[in-house]
PDB file of C-alpha atoms in Angstrom:
ATOM      1  CA  MET D 224       4.454   1.007 -14.363  1.00 51.00           C
ATOM      2  CA  SER D 225       5.347   4.057 -14.184  1.00 46.00           C
ATOM      3  CA  VAL D 226       7.113   5.864 -11.231  1.00 45.00           C
ATOM      4  CA  PRO D 227       9.178   8.382 -10.897  1.00 43.00           C
ATOM      5  CA  THR D 228      13.466   7.911 -10.135  1.00 41.00           C
ATOM      6  CA  GLN D 229      14.350  10.787  -8.237  1.00 44.00           C
ATOM      7  CA  GLN D 230      15.217  10.307  -4.467  1.00 44.00           C
ATOM      8  CA  THR D 231      13.217  10.884  -1.444  1.00 47.00           C
ATOM      9  CA  THR D 232      13.807  14.095   0.423  1.00 53.00           C
ATOM     10  CA  PRO D 233      11.974  15.203   3.809  1.00 51.00           C
ATOM     11  CA  SER D 234       9.576  18.025   3.354  1.00 48.00           C
ATOM     12  CA  ALA D 235      10.348  21.223   4.359  1.00 49.00           C
ATOM     13  CA  ASP D 236       7.861  20.904   7.418  1.00 46.00           C
ATOM     14  CA  ASP D 237       9.192  17.608   8.018  1.00 47.00           C
ATOM     15  CA  PHE D 238      12.203  18.654   8.310  1.00 47.00           C
ATOM     16  CA  LEU D 239      11.475  21.761  11.216  1.00 43.00           C
ATOM     17  CA  MET D 240       9.121  19.789  12.791  1.00 40.00           C
ATOM     18  CA  GLY D 241      11.736  17.264  12.914  1.00 43.00           C
ATOM     19  CA  GLY D 242       8.525  14.712  12.368  1.00 52.00           C
ATOM     20  CA  GLY D 243       7.986  12.339   9.288  1.00 72.00           C
ATOM     21  CA  VAL D 244       5.268   9.831   8.487  1.00 83.00           C
ATOM     22  CA  THR D 245       4.995   6.767  10.796  1.00 89.00           C
ATOM     23  CA  SER D 246       6.595   2.860   8.301  1.00 88.00           C
ATOM     24  CA  ALA D 247       3.721   0.450   7.566  1.00 91.00           C
ATOM     25  CA  LYS D 248       4.212  -2.391   9.507  1.00 91.00           C
ATOM     26  CA  PHE D 249       2.932  -6.276   8.173  1.00 94.00           C
ATOM     27  CA  PRO D 250       3.494  -7.760  11.485  1.00 92.00           C
ATOM     28  CA  THR D 251       1.094 -10.664  11.627  1.00 93.00           C
ATOM     29  CA  LEU D 252      -0.680 -12.522   8.325  1.00 94.00           C
ATOM     30  CA  GLY D 253      -3.576 -10.730   7.525  1.00 94.00           C
ATOM     31  CA  THR D 254      -2.752  -6.993   8.038  1.00 95.00           C
ATOM     32  CA  THR D 255      -4.056  -4.887   5.763  1.00 95.00           C
ATOM     33  CA  VAL D 256      -2.881  -1.323   5.055  1.00 96.00           C
ATOM     34  CA  SER D 257      -5.120   0.259   2.988  1.00 95.00           C
ATOM     35  CA  GLY D 258      -5.769   4.710   2.398  1.00 95.00           C
ATOM     36  CA  ARG D 259      -5.107   6.739  -0.323  1.00 95.00           C
ATOM     37  CA  ILE D 260      -2.494   8.602  -1.544  1.00 95.00           C
ATOM     38  CA  THR D 261      -1.569  11.644  -0.507  1.00 94.00           C
ATOM     39  CA  GLU D 262       1.565  12.579  -2.249  1.00 92.00           C
ATOM     40  CA  ARG D 263       3.266  11.845  -5.529  1.00 92.00           C
ATOM     41  CA  PRO D 264       4.808   8.616  -5.246  1.00 92.00           C
ATOM     42  CA  THR D 265       8.684   8.570  -4.695  1.00 91.00           C
ATOM     43  CA  VAL D 266      11.928   5.918  -5.528  1.00 91.00           C
ATOM     44  CA  GLU D 267      14.972   5.899  -3.190  1.00 89.00           C
ATOM     45  CA  GLN D 268      18.069   3.320  -2.545  1.00 89.00           C
ATOM     46  CA  GLN D 269      16.695   0.513   0.384  1.00 88.00           C
ATOM     47  CA  ARG D 270      19.296   0.752   2.785  1.00 87.00           C
ATOM     48  CA  ASP D 271      19.623  -2.194   6.044  1.00 84.00           C
ATOM     49  CA  PHE D 272      17.874  -2.825   8.615  1.00 76.00           C
ATOM     50  CA  THR D 273      20.580  -3.108  10.671  1.00 80.00           C
ATOM     51  CA  THR D 274      23.130  -0.644  10.309  1.00 81.00           C
ATOM     52  CA  GLY D 275      21.545   2.096   7.411  1.00 82.00           C
ATOM     53  CA  GLU D 276      23.680   1.791   4.742  1.00 88.00           C
ATOM     54  CA  LEU D 277      22.878   2.128   1.558  1.00 89.00           C
ATOM     55  CA  LYS D 278      22.046  -1.338  -0.541  1.00 90.00           C
ATOM     56  CA  PHE D 279      23.863  -2.288  -3.239  1.00 92.00           C
ATOM     57  CA  TRP D 280      22.573  -5.666  -5.851  1.00 90.00           C
ATOM     58  CA  ASP D 281      26.487  -7.929  -6.490  1.00 91.00           C
ATOM     59  CA  ASP D 282      26.879  -6.212  -9.503  1.00 91.00           C
ATOM     60  CA  GLY D 283      27.096  -2.773  -7.030  1.00 90.00           C
ATOM     61  CA  LYS D 284      23.509  -1.190  -9.001  1.00 92.00           C
ATOM     62  CA  PRO D 285      21.968   0.393  -6.478  1.00 91.00           C
ATOM     63  CA  GLN D 286      18.332  -1.730  -4.733  1.00 90.00           C
ATOM     64  CA  MET D 287      15.922   0.868  -5.436  1.00 91.00           C
ATOM     65  CA  GLN D 288      12.591   0.844  -3.274  1.00 92.00           C
ATOM     66  CA  LEU D 289       9.415   2.543  -4.298  1.00 93.00           C
ATOM     67  CA  VAL D 290       7.558   4.541  -1.326  1.00 92.00           C
ATOM     68  CA  VAL D 291       3.882   5.849  -1.200  1.00 94.00           C
ATOM     69  CA  ILE D 292       2.483   7.533   1.128  1.00 94.00           C
ATOM     70  CA  LEU D 293      -1.059   7.174   2.661  1.00 95.00           C
ATOM     71  CA  ALA D 294      -4.131   8.307   4.471  1.00 94.00           C
ATOM     72  CA  THR D 295      -5.659   5.216   6.268  1.00 94.00           C
ATOM     73  CA  ASN D 296      -7.827   4.766   9.345  1.00 93.00           C
ATOM     74  CA  GLU D 297      -5.239   3.562  11.311  1.00 93.00           C
ATOM     75  CA  ARG D 298      -4.316   5.378  14.813  1.00 92.00           C
ATOM     76  CA  ASP D 299      -1.754   5.079  17.093  1.00 90.00           C
ATOM     77  CA  PRO D 300      -3.095   5.228  20.464  1.00 91.00           C
ATOM     78  CA  LEU D 301      -0.077   6.296  22.318  1.00 89.00           C
ATOM     79  CA  ASN D 302       0.346   9.531  19.565  1.00 88.00           C
ATOM     80  CA  PRO D 303      -1.956  11.790  19.678  1.00 89.00           C
ATOM     81  CA  GLU D 304      -0.801  13.421  16.728  1.00 88.00           C
ATOM     82  CA  ASP D 305      -0.571  10.199  14.827  1.00 90.00           C
ATOM     83  CA  ASP D 306      -3.434  11.056  11.821  1.00 91.00           C
ATOM     84  CA  GLY D 307      -3.011   8.020   9.619  1.00 92.00           C
ATOM     85  CA  ALA D 308      -0.882   8.417   7.594  1.00 93.00           C
ATOM     86  CA  ARG D 309       1.640   5.893   6.629  1.00 94.00           C
ATOM     87  CA  ARG D 310       4.590   5.202   4.495  1.00 92.00           C
ATOM     88  CA  VAL D 311       4.721   2.153   2.474  1.00 94.00           C
ATOM     89  CA  TYR D 312       8.145   0.897   1.184  1.00 93.00           C
ATOM     90  CA  ILE D 313       7.154  -0.861  -2.126  1.00 94.00           C
ATOM     91  CA  LYS D 314       9.892  -3.097  -3.391  1.00 93.00           C
ATOM     92  CA  GLY D 315      10.557  -7.528  -4.012  1.00 91.00           C
ATOM     93  CA  GLN D 316       7.868  -9.443  -4.644  1.00 94.00           C
ATOM     94  CA  MET D 317       5.493  -6.810  -2.982  1.00 95.00           C
ATOM     95  CA  LYS D 318       6.590  -4.549  -6.169  1.00 95.00           C
ATOM     96  CA  ASN D 319       5.546  -7.275  -8.131  1.00 95.00           C
ATOM     97  CA  ALA D 320       1.803  -7.732  -6.863  1.00 96.00           C
ATOM     98  CA  VAL D 321       1.667  -3.384  -6.809  1.00 96.00           C
ATOM     99  CA  ALA D 322       2.629  -3.501 -10.487  1.00 96.00           C
ATOM    100  CA  ALA D 323      -0.193  -6.348 -11.468  1.00 96.00           C
ATOM    101  CA  ALA D 324      -2.735  -4.462  -9.075  1.00 96.00           C
ATOM    102  CA  VAL D 325      -2.277  -1.267 -11.563  1.00 96.00           C
ATOM    103  CA  ARG D 326      -2.755  -2.966 -14.352  1.00 95.00           C
ATOM    104  CA  ALA D 327      -5.792  -5.048 -13.303  1.00 95.00           C
ATOM    105  CA  SER D 328      -7.304  -1.289 -12.779  1.00 94.00           C
ATOM    106  CA  GLY D 329      -6.236  -0.219 -15.988  1.00 93.00           C
ATOM    107  CA  ALA D 330      -4.242   2.722 -14.376  1.00 93.00           C
ATOM    108  CA  ARG D 331      -0.258   3.175 -16.006  1.00 91.00           C
ATOM    109  CA  GLY D 332       1.144   3.830 -12.079  1.00 93.00           C
ATOM    110  CA  LEU D 333       0.468   5.107  -8.777  1.00 95.00           C
ATOM    111  CA  GLU D 334      -0.985   8.261  -8.420  1.00 94.00           C
ATOM    112  CA  ILE D 335      -2.119  10.954  -5.764  1.00 94.00           C
ATOM    113  CA  GLY D 336      -5.691  10.112  -4.656  1.00 94.00           C
ATOM    114  CA  GLY D 337      -6.044   6.327  -6.362  1.00 95.00           C
ATOM    115  CA  THR D 338      -6.413   4.249  -3.154  1.00 95.00           C
ATOM    116  CA  LEU D 339      -4.177   1.752  -2.438  1.00 96.00           C
ATOM    117  CA  THR D 340      -4.637  -1.971  -0.412  1.00 96.00           C
ATOM    118  CA  VAL D 341      -1.751  -3.838   0.382  1.00 97.00           C
ATOM    119  CA  THR D 342      -2.149  -6.607   2.975  1.00 96.00           C
ATOM    120  CA  TYR D 343       0.514  -9.281   3.519  1.00 96.00           C
ATOM    121  CA  ALA D 344      -1.292 -12.363   2.387  1.00 94.00           C
ATOM    122  CA  ARG D 345       0.533 -15.053   3.307  1.00 93.00           C
ATOM    123  CA  ASP D 346       4.449 -16.463   2.823  1.00 91.00           C
ATOM    124  CA  GLY D 347       6.963 -17.267   0.718  1.00 88.00           C
ATOM    125  CA  GLN D 348       9.455 -19.500   0.213  1.00 84.00           C
ATOM    126  CA  LYS D 349      11.679 -19.677   2.708  1.00 83.00           C
ATOM    127  CA  THR D 350      15.480 -20.071   1.637  1.00 82.00           C
ATOM    128  CA  ASN D 351      17.506 -19.406   4.080  1.00 81.00           C
ATOM    129  CA  PRO D 352      17.079 -21.473   8.104  1.00 81.00           C
ATOM    130  CA  ARG D 353      18.789 -18.339   9.515  1.00 81.00           C
ATOM    131  CA  PHE D 354      15.712 -16.089   8.422  1.00 82.00           C
ATOM    132  CA  ASN D 355      12.503 -15.764   8.687  1.00 84.00           C
ATOM    133  CA  ALA D 356      10.081 -16.992   5.894  1.00 88.00           C
ATOM    134  CA  PRO D 357       9.491 -14.061   2.517  1.00 90.00           C
ATOM    135  CA  LYS D 358       6.318 -12.086   2.822  1.00 94.00           C
ATOM    136  CA  ASN D 359       3.837 -12.301   0.346  1.00 96.00           C
ATOM    137  CA  TYR D 360       1.260  -8.981  -0.130  1.00 96.00           C
ATOM    138  CA  ASP D 361      -1.313  -8.733  -2.698  1.00 96.00           C
ATOM    139  CA  ALA D 362      -3.338  -5.395  -3.260  1.00 97.00           C
ATOM    140  CA  VAL D 363      -6.083  -3.787  -5.465  1.00 96.00           C
ATOM    141  CA  TYR D 364      -5.749  -0.258  -6.622  1.00 96.00           C
ATOM    142  CA  VAL D 365      -8.289   2.123  -7.609  1.00 94.00           C
ATOM    143  CA  PRO D 366      -7.354   4.996  -9.660  1.00 94.00           C
ATOM    144  CA  ALA D 367      -8.504   8.251  -8.099  1.00 89.00           C
ATOM    145  CA  ALA D 368     -10.407   9.096 -11.136  1.00 86.00           C
ATOM    146  CA  GLN D 369     -12.639   6.438 -10.348  1.00 86.00           C
ATOM    147  CA  ASN D 370     -12.895   6.995  -6.805  1.00 79.00           C
ATOM    148  CA  GLU D 371     -14.094  10.082  -7.792  1.00 75.00           C
ATOM    149  CA  LEU D 372     -17.017   9.044  -9.805  1.00 73.00           C
ATOM    150  CA  ASN D 373     -18.412   6.534  -7.078  1.00 63.00           C
ATOM    151  CA  THR D 374     -21.624   6.853  -6.435  1.00 40.00           C
ATOM    152  CA  PRO D 375     -23.182   7.842  -2.807  1.00 51.00           C
ATOM    153  CA  ASP D 376     -25.120   4.555  -2.253  1.00 50.00           C
ATOM    154  CA  PRO D 377     -22.390   1.629  -4.133  1.00 44.00           C
ATOM    155  CA  GLY D 378     -23.965  -1.264  -2.682  1.00 47.00           C
ATOM    156  CA  ALA D 379     -27.533  -0.581  -4.570  1.00 46.00           C
ATOM    157  CA  ALA D 380     -24.544   0.536  -8.008  1.00 41.00           C
ATOM    158  CA  ALA D 381     -23.582  -3.207  -7.761  1.00 43.00           C
ATOM    159  CA  GLN D 382     -26.915  -4.813  -8.444  1.00 47.00           C
ATOM    160  CA  GLN D 383     -26.676  -3.361 -11.248  1.00 45.00           C
ATOM    161  CA  PRO D 384     -24.993  -4.677 -14.524  1.00 46.00           C
ATOM    162  CA  GLY D 385     -21.007  -3.409 -14.484  1.00 46.00           C
ATOM    163  CA  GLY D 386     -21.664  -1.346 -10.724  1.00 46.00           C
ATOM    164  CA  THR D 387     -18.839  -1.386  -8.352  1.00 47.00           C
ATOM    165  CA  VAL D 388     -18.680  -0.934  -4.536  1.00 47.00           C
ATOM    166  CA  GLY D 389     -16.148   0.635  -3.209  1.00 47.00           C
ATOM    167  CA  GLY D 390     -14.741   2.004  -6.456  1.00 49.00           C
ATOM    168  CA  LEU D 391     -13.738  -1.637  -7.562  1.00 53.00           C
ATOM    169  CA  THR D 392     -15.520  -3.478 -10.572  1.00 51.00           C
ATOM    170  CA  ALA D 393     -16.394  -6.925 -10.727  1.00 55.00           C
ATOM    171  CA  GLU D 394     -13.298  -8.392 -11.728  1.00 54.00           C
ATOM    172  CA  GLN D 395     -11.713  -6.431  -9.646  1.00 53.00           C
ATOM    173  CA  LEU D 396     -14.058  -7.517  -6.696  1.00 56.00           C
ATOM    174  CA  ALA D 397     -12.986 -11.070  -7.344  1.00 56.00           C
ATOM    175  CA  ALA D 398      -9.804 -10.992  -7.499  1.00 53.00           C
ATOM    176  CA  ALA D 399      -9.509  -9.006  -3.918  1.00 54.00           C
ATOM    177  CA  ALA D 400     -12.237 -12.026  -2.208  1.00 53.00           C
ATOM    178  CA  GLN D 401      -9.386 -14.253  -3.760  1.00 54.00           C
ATOM    179  CA  ASN D 402      -6.961 -13.150  -0.620  1.00 54.00           C
ATOM    180  CA  PRO D 403      -9.433 -14.082   3.203  1.00 55.00           C
ATOM    181  CA  ALA D 404      -8.142 -10.400   4.808  1.00 54.00           C
ATOM    182  CA  THR D 405      -9.662  -8.246   2.265  1.00 56.00           C
ATOM    183  CA  ALA D 406     -13.140 -10.568   1.622  1.00 59.00           C
ATOM    184  CA  ALA D 407     -13.217 -10.067   4.990  1.00 59.00           C
ATOM    185  CA  LEU D 408     -13.088  -5.975   4.765  1.00 59.00           C
ATOM    186  CA  LEU D 409     -15.156  -6.001   2.132  1.00 59.00           C
ATOM    187  CA  ALA D 410     -18.170  -8.382   3.475  1.00 62.00           C
ATOM    188  CA  GLN D 411     -17.852  -5.614   6.445  1.00 60.00           C
ATOM    189  CA  GLN D 412     -18.175  -2.611   3.477  1.00 58.00           C
ATOM    190  CA  GLN D 413     -21.178  -4.113   2.105  1.00 61.00           C
ATOM    191  CA  ALA D 414     -22.548  -5.100   5.466  1.00 61.00           C
ATOM    192  CA  GLN D 415     -22.490  -1.123   6.037  1.00 56.00           C
ATOM    193  CA  GLN D 416     -23.306  -0.319   3.537  1.00 55.00           C
ATOM    194  CA  ALA D 417     -27.124  -2.012   3.353  1.00 59.00           C
ATOM    195  CA  ALA D 418     -27.507  -1.118   7.677  1.00 58.00           C
ATOM    196  CA  GLY D 419     -27.631   1.904   5.423  1.00 55.00           C
ATOM    197  CA  GLY D 420     -23.464   3.378   5.142  1.00 49.00           C
ATOM    198  CA  SER D 421     -21.332   5.087   6.619  1.00 44.00           C
ATOM    199  CA  ALA D 422     -19.748   8.563   6.662  1.00 43.00           C
ATOM    200  CA  THR D 423     -16.295   7.047   6.197  1.00 43.00           C
ATOM    201  CA  PRO D 424     -14.697   6.767   3.052  1.00 44.00           C
ATOM    202  CA  PRO D 425     -14.472   2.664   1.532  1.00 41.00           C
ATOM    203  CA  PRO D 426     -10.906   1.401   2.311  1.00 41.00           C
ATOM    204  CA  PHE D 427     -10.351   0.405  -0.848  1.00 39.00           C
TER     205      PHE D 427
END
């Protein structure tokens, strides 16, 4: 997957206002974060969660991560200024899941306007008794061009050969349905469409 390699720096507005984008969280199994990409994804070096120090591999090379900002439907009820923007830090197994989703979509990489959905799907193998088992993720990606080509009635298009639901092809729907949390979101979306459609964009 092709991604830029420059370091991430705050925007002028973020620096001035002392704000920033809320980090996406995946606290429980099945948690899903989904939204359209609003800024060009960037690459930055990881930091230790406790000390804030930059992280390096044993050979001295920096540990990197991809940073993607999504416009989601999430809102913090305690923050009246929350606009739903969420920063997703893509690394480790999540990076593999997102890369596979991009390849399945036929895209070359993540881009502004594309829709990325990431789900905490299962726990990995626990190798250290002092730490929790690693989180494993599933991902679905819809390229920006495919989002723009969505018909006003994607439910009707799904009834035709080659049709899509929420911008997903039949192959992508099959892959997404393997994850219970993602399948539940798809079912909810289809139910809304059957009831007359929704004014909000599809989650995928």
